[in-house]
Amino acid sequence: MKKRFIMLLTAVCVLAVVSSAFAHFMVVYTPEIAVEQAEDMDVRILFTHPAEAGHMMDMGGVEEFYAMFQRGDSEPKKIDLKGYLKQIEWSNPGSKAPAFAGVVPRKEVRSMGDYVIVMKPGYYYEKEEDIYMQQITKVVMNVGGVPGNWADPVGLPCEIVPLIKPYAMWTGNVFVGQVLSEGKPVAGAEVEVEFMSHMPDLKTNSMPEASSVEYPHDAFVTQTIFSDDNGYITFGIPKAGWWGFAALGIGPDTEHNGKELSQDAVIWVKAVDMK
Amino acid sequence: MKKLLVLGLLSGLLVLSVQAYAHSPLMSCFDNGDGTVTCEGGFSDGSSAAGVSMIVKGPDGNALMEGKMNQDSEYTFDKPEGAYTVVFDAGEGHGVVIDGANIVE
């Protein structure tokens, strides 16, 4: 009996350790980010561990949701999209949490050019570590093939600025980005990388249990890279699909509600197979 | 000497064609819902389409309206009654034609 109990305890401990190794990722998801002609854009916003369809977390609401639009070298324009969001419940295997869904009408995104979509969530309280987290997230969409501001900083408290079109990557391309905090490069930033191995299902607002990837070891679930002296990160994309990059604790805000705050910068990119 | 000239011409052509490829013309139009249509132009390298000639043609190919892309690479015109096509004419090999039937709100 005692032996069994100890075994169980050990298992629980191991489980706890393993689950704390999962990376937190704000997910801002829409199925296509390189579109010929805009349609109504279905969007979901959730906070989870996307490589494992893991634990769902309450992001603490959405503070800002907008797109910075630019076609060619025209004046960039801010398009507020927050009004299109409504709260939903997102279900992952074994876990549910409030999330957000919206349909951005075509008229908001029908112009050719780049749409740097920005989502600033509220604050998530991580009980185990007694800290708050806020992951400011970007995803860049292009309509019609005319490029714009995809490589320009938005001017967020912290962000990852891509140096390769994040909506036009082939499998095998190298993602290059610069990690910025208050517009300045962050040297030695710890950046976690995850693959969306459980594709979001927009009909059921859930991630499936089955993974598209077999992970040989926990270290492969969340890969870790560091920015160089000038804040640059480089990462070869080995598989088609969605890749998330999260630069941890780099933002200027370090405290919320009297507790430690990790203000992170996230960007999602999509790679496509050459056919 | 003559060979050199030919080589020079060839490489000149090559540069031209490469440039043309890197600057694909692009146009997108939508119905504003108020009896007007707006077309936006651009190039795949992000360069401006300001000043590019625009032609709105009727079913028999006759020009109903002619104009130019404005500073913002846009051209707005009154929607014709019948069938029409819009031509973005940025020079030889740099045209885009859109059928009015495909222009929606």
Tab-separated table of C-alpha atoms in Angstrom:
chain	number	residue	atom	x	y	z
A	1	MET	CA	0.000	0.000	0.000
A	2	LYS	CA	2.682	2.407	1.087
A	3	LYS	CA	4.807	1.484	-1.899
A	4	ARG	CA	1.926	2.120	-4.239
A	5	PHE	CA	1.255	5.455	-2.656
A	6	ILE	CA	4.879	6.482	-3.088
A	7	MET	CA	4.764	5.396	-6.694
A	8	LEU	CA	1.635	7.428	-7.249
A	9	LEU	CA	3.204	10.417	-5.532
A	10	THR	CA	6.277	10.095	-7.723
A	11	ALA	CA	4.097	9.920	-10.812
A	12	VAL	CA	2.185	13.033	-9.759
A	13	CYS	CA	5.464	14.871	-9.116
A	14	VAL	CA	6.861	13.872	-12.491
A	15	LEU	CA	3.635	14.955	-14.151
A	16	ALA	CA	3.770	18.300	-12.377
A	17	VAL	CA	7.357	18.858	-13.443
A	18	VAL	CA	6.629	17.869	-17.020
A	19	SER	CA	3.565	20.060	-17.308
A	20	SER	CA	5.402	23.087	-15.977
A	21	ALA	CA	7.888	22.554	-18.774
A	22	PHE	CA	5.144	23.311	-21.358
A	23	ALA	CA	5.374	26.717	-22.881
A	24	HIS	CA	2.547	29.212	-22.656
A	25	PHE	CA	1.473	30.600	-25.978
A	26	MET	CA	-1.112	33.182	-26.854
A	27	VAL	CA	-2.640	31.936	-30.057
A	28	VAL	CA	-4.173	34.340	-32.550
A	29	TYR	CA	-5.418	32.081	-35.294
A	30	THR	CA	-7.054	32.535	-38.668
A	31	PRO	CA	-6.736	29.760	-41.242
A	32	GLU	CA	-5.114	31.744	-44.081
A	33	ILE	CA	-2.647	34.621	-43.891
A	34	ALA	CA	-1.659	34.813	-47.565
A	35	VAL	CA	-4.889	35.464	-49.423
A	36	GLU	CA	-5.519	36.471	-53.007
A	37	GLN	CA	-8.818	38.157	-52.266
A	38	ALA	CA	-10.155	38.816	-48.815
A	39	GLU	CA	-13.141	36.958	-47.465
A	40	ASP	CA	-14.702	37.394	-44.049
A	41	MET	CA	-11.888	36.489	-41.662
A	42	ASP	CA	-12.629	33.967	-38.941
A	43	VAL	CA	-10.412	34.538	-35.900
A	44	ARG	CA	-9.839	32.784	-32.612
A	45	ILE	CA	-7.805	33.948	-29.638
A	46	LEU	CA	-6.820	31.477	-26.942
A	47	PHE	CA	-4.113	30.917	-24.383
A	48	THR	CA	-2.728	27.403	-24.247
A	49	HIS	CA	0.191	25.073	-24.941
A	50	PRO	CA	-0.385	24.559	-28.661
A	51	ALA	CA	2.200	21.841	-29.238
A	52	GLU	CA	0.269	19.534	-26.927
A	53	ALA	CA	-3.303	20.839	-27.087
A	54	GLY	CA	-2.505	21.439	-23.464
A	55	HIS	CA	-3.968	23.213	-20.497
A	56	MET	CA	-6.267	26.106	-21.391
A	57	MET	CA	-5.658	29.332	-19.505
A	58	ASP	CA	-7.720	32.462	-18.873
A	59	MET	CA	-5.911	35.294	-20.665
A	60	GLY	CA	-7.752	37.917	-18.631
A	61	GLY	CA	-9.681	39.400	-21.533
A	62	VAL	CA	-8.526	41.277	-24.602
A	63	GLU	CA	-7.223	44.804	-24.083
A	64	GLU	CA	-6.482	45.587	-27.718
A	65	PHE	CA	-7.107	43.874	-31.025
A	66	TYR	CA	-6.316	45.762	-34.193
A	67	ALA	CA	-4.448	45.650	-37.477
A	68	MET	CA	-1.817	48.045	-38.750
A	69	PHE	CA	-2.433	48.148	-42.479
A	70	GLN	CA	-0.095	49.320	-45.204
A	71	ARG	CA	-0.075	48.906	-48.973
A	72	GLY	CA	3.308	49.591	-50.551
A	73	ASP	CA	4.671	52.800	-49.094
A	74	SER	CA	1.291	54.393	-48.386
A	75	GLU	CA	0.593	55.836	-44.938
A	76	PRO	CA	0.038	52.977	-42.431
A	77	LYS	CA	-3.509	52.870	-41.082
A	78	LYS	CA	-4.820	51.427	-37.837
A	79	ILE	CA	-7.964	49.300	-38.106
A	80	ASP	CA	-9.634	48.548	-34.784
A	81	LEU	CA	-11.016	45.006	-34.745
A	82	LYS	CA	-11.851	44.553	-31.079
A	83	GLY	CA	-15.553	45.174	-31.623
A	84	TYR	CA	-15.813	41.996	-33.684
A	85	LEU	CA	-14.755	39.747	-30.804
A	86	LYS	CA	-17.034	37.888	-28.498
A	87	GLN	CA	-16.166	35.637	-25.615
A	88	ILE	CA	-16.447	31.905	-26.118
A	89	GLU	CA	-15.290	28.821	-24.302
A	90	TRP	CA	-12.422	26.921	-25.876
A	91	SER	CA	-12.017	23.221	-25.111
A	92	ASN	CA	-8.833	21.243	-25.262
A	93	PRO	CA	-8.694	17.617	-24.195
A	94	GLY	CA	-9.213	17.785	-20.452
A	95	SER	CA	-9.282	21.544	-20.103
A	96	LYS	CA	-11.495	24.554	-20.883
A	97	ALA	CA	-11.090	28.308	-20.549
A	98	PRO	CA	-12.596	31.553	-21.792
A	99	ALA	CA	-11.323	32.514	-25.253
A	100	PHE	CA	-12.436	34.857	-28.014
A	101	ALA	CA	-13.914	34.435	-31.467
A	102	GLY	CA	-14.701	36.909	-34.182
A	103	VAL	CA	-15.524	37.260	-37.825
A	104	VAL	CA	-13.812	40.295	-39.308
A	105	PRO	CA	-15.922	41.332	-42.314
A	106	ARG	CA	-14.273	41.451	-45.710
A	107	LYS	CA	-14.724	45.212	-45.948
A	108	GLU	CA	-12.155	45.727	-43.146
A	109	VAL	CA	-9.486	43.647	-44.871
A	110	ARG	CA	-10.334	43.819	-48.570
A	111	SER	CA	-7.573	46.256	-49.549
A	112	MET	CA	-4.381	44.771	-50.929
A	113	GLY	CA	-1.435	45.017	-48.581
A	114	ASP	CA	-0.098	43.855	-45.222
A	115	TYR	CA	-2.185	43.621	-42.090
A	116	VAL	CA	-0.024	43.358	-38.980
A	117	ILE	CA	-2.601	42.000	-36.557
A	118	VAL	CA	-1.905	42.833	-32.928
A	119	MET	CA	-3.570	41.343	-29.881
A	120	LYS	CA	-2.797	42.614	-26.403
A	121	PRO	CA	-4.459	40.412	-23.801
A	122	GLY	CA	-5.138	41.164	-20.166
A	123	TYR	CA	-3.166	39.442	-17.432
A	124	TYR	CA	-3.033	35.739	-16.712
A	125	TYR	CA	-2.272	34.732	-13.159
A	126	GLU	CA	-0.038	31.680	-12.946
A	127	LYS	CA	-0.792	30.224	-9.548
A	128	GLU	CA	2.117	27.770	-9.409
A	129	GLU	CA	4.708	30.460	-9.936
A	130	ASP	CA	2.703	33.287	-8.301
A	131	ILE	CA	3.308	35.572	-11.260
A	132	TYR	CA	1.276	37.333	-13.924
A	133	MET	CA	1.818	36.828	-17.630
A	134	GLN	CA	0.903	39.015	-20.582
A	135	GLN	CA	1.807	37.895	-24.087
A	136	ILE	CA	1.448	40.596	-26.730
A	137	THR	CA	0.888	38.706	-29.958
A	138	LYS	CA	1.304	39.459	-33.647
A	139	VAL	CA	0.352	37.643	-36.820
A	140	VAL	CA	0.837	39.203	-40.242
A	141	MET	CA	-1.608	38.696	-43.095
A	142	ASN	CA	-1.226	39.750	-46.721
A	143	VAL	CA	-3.984	40.367	-49.213
A	144	GLY	CA	-3.356	40.425	-52.946
A	145	GLY	CA	0.440	40.222	-52.910
A	146	VAL	CA	1.326	43.897	-52.508
A	147	PRO	CA	3.664	44.055	-49.523
A	148	GLY	CA	3.626	46.754	-46.872
A	149	ASN	CA	4.690	47.050	-43.266
A	150	TRP	CA	5.424	43.389	-42.459
A	151	ALA	CA	9.033	44.212	-41.477
A	152	ASP	CA	8.237	47.391	-39.535
A	153	PRO	CA	7.942	47.530	-35.757
A	154	VAL	CA	4.414	48.399	-34.629
A	155	GLY	CA	5.826	50.229	-31.614
A	156	LEU	CA	4.525	47.780	-29.015
A	157	PRO	CA	6.019	47.585	-25.517
A	158	CYS	CA	7.718	44.447	-26.786
A	159	GLU	CA	7.555	42.605	-30.092
A	160	ILE	CA	9.320	40.301	-32.517
A	161	VAL	CA	9.862	41.999	-35.884
A	162	PRO	CA	10.229	39.541	-38.772
A	163	LEU	CA	12.974	39.922	-41.362
A	164	ILE	CA	11.381	37.405	-43.711
A	165	LYS	CA	7.785	37.724	-44.915
A	166	PRO	CA	6.034	35.771	-42.175
A	167	TYR	CA	3.092	34.929	-44.432
A	168	ALA	CA	5.194	33.680	-47.362
A	169	MET	CA	7.535	31.077	-45.948
A	170	TRP	CA	8.369	27.767	-47.545
A	171	THR	CA	9.072	24.740	-45.429
A	172	GLY	CA	12.835	24.805	-44.898
A	173	ASN	CA	13.112	28.590	-44.947
A	174	VAL	CA	14.857	30.202	-42.028
A	175	PHE	CA	12.760	32.481	-39.887
A	176	VAL	CA	14.720	35.563	-38.871
A	177	GLY	CA	13.339	38.116	-36.455
A	178	GLN	CA	14.500	40.842	-34.133
A	179	VAL	CA	13.384	40.913	-30.530
A	180	LEU	CA	12.544	44.448	-29.389
A	181	SER	CA	11.613	45.930	-26.033
A	182	GLU	CA	10.460	49.553	-26.215
A	183	GLY	CA	11.915	49.598	-29.722
A	184	LYS	CA	15.390	48.516	-28.653
A	185	PRO	CA	16.972	45.159	-29.536
A	186	VAL	CA	17.108	42.648	-26.685
A	187	ALA	CA	20.326	40.629	-26.544
A	188	GLY	CA	20.184	37.128	-25.109
A	189	ALA	CA	16.393	36.970	-24.971
A	190	GLU	CA	15.046	33.504	-24.287
A	191	VAL	CA	12.644	32.602	-27.078
A	192	GLU	CA	10.446	29.515	-26.980
A	193	VAL	CA	9.335	27.926	-30.231
A	194	GLU	CA	6.343	25.642	-30.672
A	195	PHE	CA	4.649	23.969	-33.605
A	196	MET	CA	0.865	23.960	-33.777
A	197	SER	CA	0.657	20.189	-33.796
A	198	HIS	CA	-3.049	20.142	-32.913
A	199	MET	CA	-4.809	22.340	-35.459
A	200	PRO	CA	-7.572	24.491	-33.991
A	201	ASP	CA	-11.049	23.381	-35.032
A	202	LEU	CA	-13.078	26.536	-35.588
A	203	LYS	CA	-16.396	24.699	-35.737
A	204	THR	CA	-16.106	23.154	-32.303
A	205	ASN	CA	-13.701	25.706	-30.783
A	206	SER	CA	-11.327	22.996	-29.685
A	207	MET	CA	-8.032	21.321	-30.417
A	208	PRO	CA	-8.080	17.625	-31.247
A	209	GLU	CA	-6.384	15.077	-29.046
A	210	ALA	CA	-4.331	13.598	-31.898
A	211	SER	CA	-0.994	15.239	-32.607
A	212	SER	CA	0.499	15.619	-36.078
A	213	VAL	CA	3.960	15.246	-34.554
A	214	GLU	CA	5.603	12.506	-32.558
A	215	TYR	CA	7.879	14.110	-30.017
A	216	PRO	CA	10.843	11.881	-29.094
A	217	HIS	CA	11.648	13.822	-25.938
A	218	ASP	CA	10.167	16.655	-23.907
A	219	ALA	CA	12.855	19.062	-25.108
A	220	PHE	CA	11.435	18.835	-28.625
A	221	VAL	CA	7.947	19.951	-27.601
A	222	THR	CA	9.113	23.442	-26.771
A	223	GLN	CA	12.356	24.360	-28.423
A	224	THR	CA	14.408	27.158	-26.934
A	225	ILE	CA	16.587	29.616	-28.797
A	226	PHE	CA	18.286	32.834	-27.743
A	227	SER	CA	18.604	36.157	-29.509
A	228	ASP	CA	22.106	37.285	-30.465
A	229	ASP	CA	23.858	40.487	-29.365
A	230	ASN	CA	21.682	42.543	-31.707
A	231	GLY	CA	18.448	40.861	-30.727
A	232	TYR	CA	18.178	38.664	-33.799
A	233	ILE	CA	16.760	35.151	-33.713
A	234	THR	CA	17.115	32.569	-36.469
A	235	PHE	CA	15.191	29.333	-36.750
A	236	GLY	CA	14.968	26.853	-39.626
A	237	ILE	CA	11.386	25.773	-40.280
A	238	PRO	CA	11.346	21.971	-40.660
A	239	LYS	CA	7.640	21.380	-41.280
A	240	ALA	CA	4.718	23.068	-42.988
A	241	GLY	CA	2.190	24.648	-40.679
A	242	TRP	CA	2.082	27.199	-37.917
A	243	TRP	CA	5.088	28.089	-35.791
A	244	GLY	CA	4.948	30.286	-32.705
A	245	PHE	CA	7.819	32.250	-31.209
A	246	ALA	CA	7.569	33.655	-27.685
A	247	ALA	CA	10.249	35.967	-26.296
A	248	LEU	CA	9.884	35.684	-22.539
A	249	GLY	CA	9.952	38.423	-19.936
A	250	ILE	CA	11.377	41.070	-22.240
A	251	GLY	CA	8.708	43.770	-21.922
A	252	PRO	CA	9.174	46.967	-19.909
A	253	ASP	CA	6.380	46.149	-17.440
A	254	THR	CA	7.655	43.883	-14.705
A	255	GLU	CA	4.903	44.173	-12.093
A	256	HIS	CA	1.136	43.808	-12.003
A	257	ASN	CA	-1.110	43.899	-8.924
A	258	GLY	CA	1.970	43.867	-6.717
A	259	LYS	CA	3.235	40.658	-8.246
A	260	GLU	CA	5.936	39.820	-10.742
A	261	LEU	CA	4.838	40.141	-14.372
A	262	SER	CA	6.328	38.372	-17.362
A	263	GLN	CA	5.537	40.566	-20.375
A	264	ASP	CA	6.253	38.492	-23.467
A	265	ALA	CA	6.245	39.029	-27.235
A	266	VAL	CA	4.722	36.376	-29.493
A	267	ILE	CA	4.632	36.060	-33.264
A	268	TRP	CA	3.000	33.325	-35.350
A	269	VAL	CA	4.251	32.428	-38.827
A	270	LYS	CA	3.008	29.904	-41.352
A	271	ALA	CA	5.151	27.736	-43.618
A	272	VAL	CA	3.884	26.023	-46.763
A	273	ASP	CA	5.342	23.003	-48.616
A	274	MET	CA	6.795	23.584	-52.091
A	275	LYS	CA	4.830	21.594	-54.616
B	1	MET	CA	33.607	43.949	-80.513
B	2	LYS	CA	30.337	42.991	-82.119
B	3	LYS	CA	30.199	40.002	-79.815
B	4	LEU	CA	30.593	42.275	-76.844
B	5	LEU	CA	27.713	44.413	-78.066
B	6	VAL	CA	25.499	41.363	-78.390
B	7	LEU	CA	26.515	40.249	-74.917
B	8	GLY	CA	25.780	43.716	-73.621
B	9	LEU	CA	22.372	43.703	-75.254
B	10	LEU	CA	21.630	40.261	-73.927
B	11	SER	CA	22.545	41.146	-70.382
B	12	GLY	CA	20.522	44.328	-70.748
B	13	LEU	CA	17.527	42.253	-71.766
B	14	LEU	CA	18.115	39.896	-68.903
B	15	VAL	CA	18.142	42.757	-66.404
B	16	LEU	CA	14.947	44.137	-67.936
B	17	SER	CA	13.132	40.840	-67.793
B	18	VAL	CA	14.275	40.159	-64.240
B	19	GLN	CA	13.056	43.581	-63.203
B	20	ALA	CA	9.753	43.043	-64.911
B	21	TYR	CA	9.332	39.796	-63.048
B	22	ALA	CA	10.120	41.343	-59.684
B	23	HIS	CA	7.535	44.062	-60.319
B	24	SER	CA	4.371	42.119	-61.111
B	25	PRO	CA	1.453	44.507	-61.429
B	26	LEU	CA	-1.439	43.861	-59.085
B	27	MET	CA	-4.921	45.302	-58.888
B	28	SER	CA	-7.958	44.721	-56.757
B	29	CYS	CA	-11.355	46.385	-57.128
B	30	PHE	CA	-14.437	46.561	-54.967
B	31	ASP	CA	-17.925	47.949	-55.236
B	32	ASN	CA	-18.377	50.766	-52.724
B	33	GLY	CA	-22.108	50.083	-52.602
B	34	ASP	CA	-22.933	53.691	-53.515
B	35	GLY	CA	-22.798	53.396	-57.293
B	36	THR	CA	-19.036	53.740	-57.424
B	37	VAL	CA	-16.198	51.265	-57.758
B	38	THR	CA	-12.697	51.673	-56.330
B	39	CYS	CA	-9.667	49.939	-57.757
B	40	GLU	CA	-6.385	49.742	-55.900
B	41	GLY	CA	-3.165	49.127	-57.725
B	42	GLY	CA	0.299	48.141	-56.697
B	43	PHE	CA	3.329	46.073	-57.511
B	44	SER	CA	4.622	42.940	-55.892
B	45	ASP	CA	7.717	44.770	-54.638
B	46	GLY	CA	5.589	47.350	-52.865
B	47	SER	CA	6.283	50.217	-55.256
B	48	SER	CA	3.564	52.769	-55.854
B	49	ALA	CA	1.093	52.622	-58.730
B	50	ALA	CA	0.432	56.371	-58.622
B	51	GLY	CA	-0.018	57.735	-62.148
B	52	VAL	CA	-0.685	54.372	-63.792
B	53	SER	CA	-3.280	54.612	-66.598
B	54	MET	CA	-6.716	53.182	-65.924
B	55	ILE	CA	-9.326	52.330	-68.534
B	56	VAL	CA	-12.893	51.201	-67.952
B	57	LYS	CA	-14.128	49.371	-71.035
B	58	GLY	CA	-17.589	48.466	-72.221
B	59	PRO	CA	-18.605	45.055	-73.597
B	60	ASP	CA	-17.368	45.865	-77.099
B	61	GLY	CA	-13.985	47.022	-75.860
B	62	ASN	CA	-14.662	50.733	-76.202
B	63	ALA	CA	-13.293	52.958	-73.442
B	64	LEU	CA	-16.085	54.244	-71.216
B	65	MET	CA	-13.771	56.105	-68.874
B	66	GLU	CA	-10.085	56.799	-68.649
B	67	GLY	CA	-7.994	58.097	-65.809
B	68	LYS	CA	-4.978	57.541	-63.637
B	69	MET	CA	-4.244	55.994	-60.259
B	70	ASN	CA	-4.063	58.760	-57.626
B	71	GLN	CA	-1.348	59.359	-55.019
B	72	ASP	CA	-2.703	56.491	-52.904
B	73	SER	CA	-2.651	54.135	-55.931
B	74	GLU	CA	-6.450	54.228	-56.101
B	75	TYR	CA	-8.925	54.963	-58.884
B	76	THR	CA	-12.614	55.458	-58.206
B	77	PHE	CA	-15.221	55.625	-60.945
B	78	ASP	CA	-18.987	55.534	-61.425
B	79	LYS	CA	-20.114	51.973	-61.932
B	80	PRO	CA	-21.278	51.506	-65.558
B	81	GLU	CA	-24.830	50.300	-66.171
B	82	GLY	CA	-23.927	47.194	-68.159
B	83	ALA	CA	-21.023	44.790	-68.376
B	84	TYR	CA	-17.544	46.275	-68.103
B	85	THR	CA	-13.894	45.477	-67.544
B	86	VAL	CA	-11.237	47.498	-65.747
B	87	VAL	CA	-7.730	47.730	-67.181
B	88	PHE	CA	-4.686	48.672	-65.134
B	89	ASP	CA	-2.208	49.634	-67.822
B	90	ALA	CA	1.343	50.012	-66.495
B	91	GLY	CA	2.966	49.484	-69.898
B	92	GLU	CA	3.742	46.504	-72.019
B	93	GLY	CA	3.504	43.254	-70.123
B	94	HIS	CA	2.327	45.143	-67.059
B	95	GLY	CA	-1.401	45.043	-67.425
B	96	VAL	CA	-4.120	43.653	-65.202
B	97	VAL	CA	-7.677	43.218	-66.409
B	98	ILE	CA	-10.599	42.591	-64.082
B	99	ASP	CA	-14.087	41.698	-65.231
B	100	GLY	CA	-16.731	43.879	-63.616
B	101	ALA	CA	-18.784	40.757	-62.873
B	102	ASN	CA	-16.097	39.794	-60.341
B	103	ILE	CA	-16.157	43.122	-58.540
B	104	VAL	CA	-18.157	42.835	-55.347
B	105	GLU	CA	-18.549	44.812	-52.143
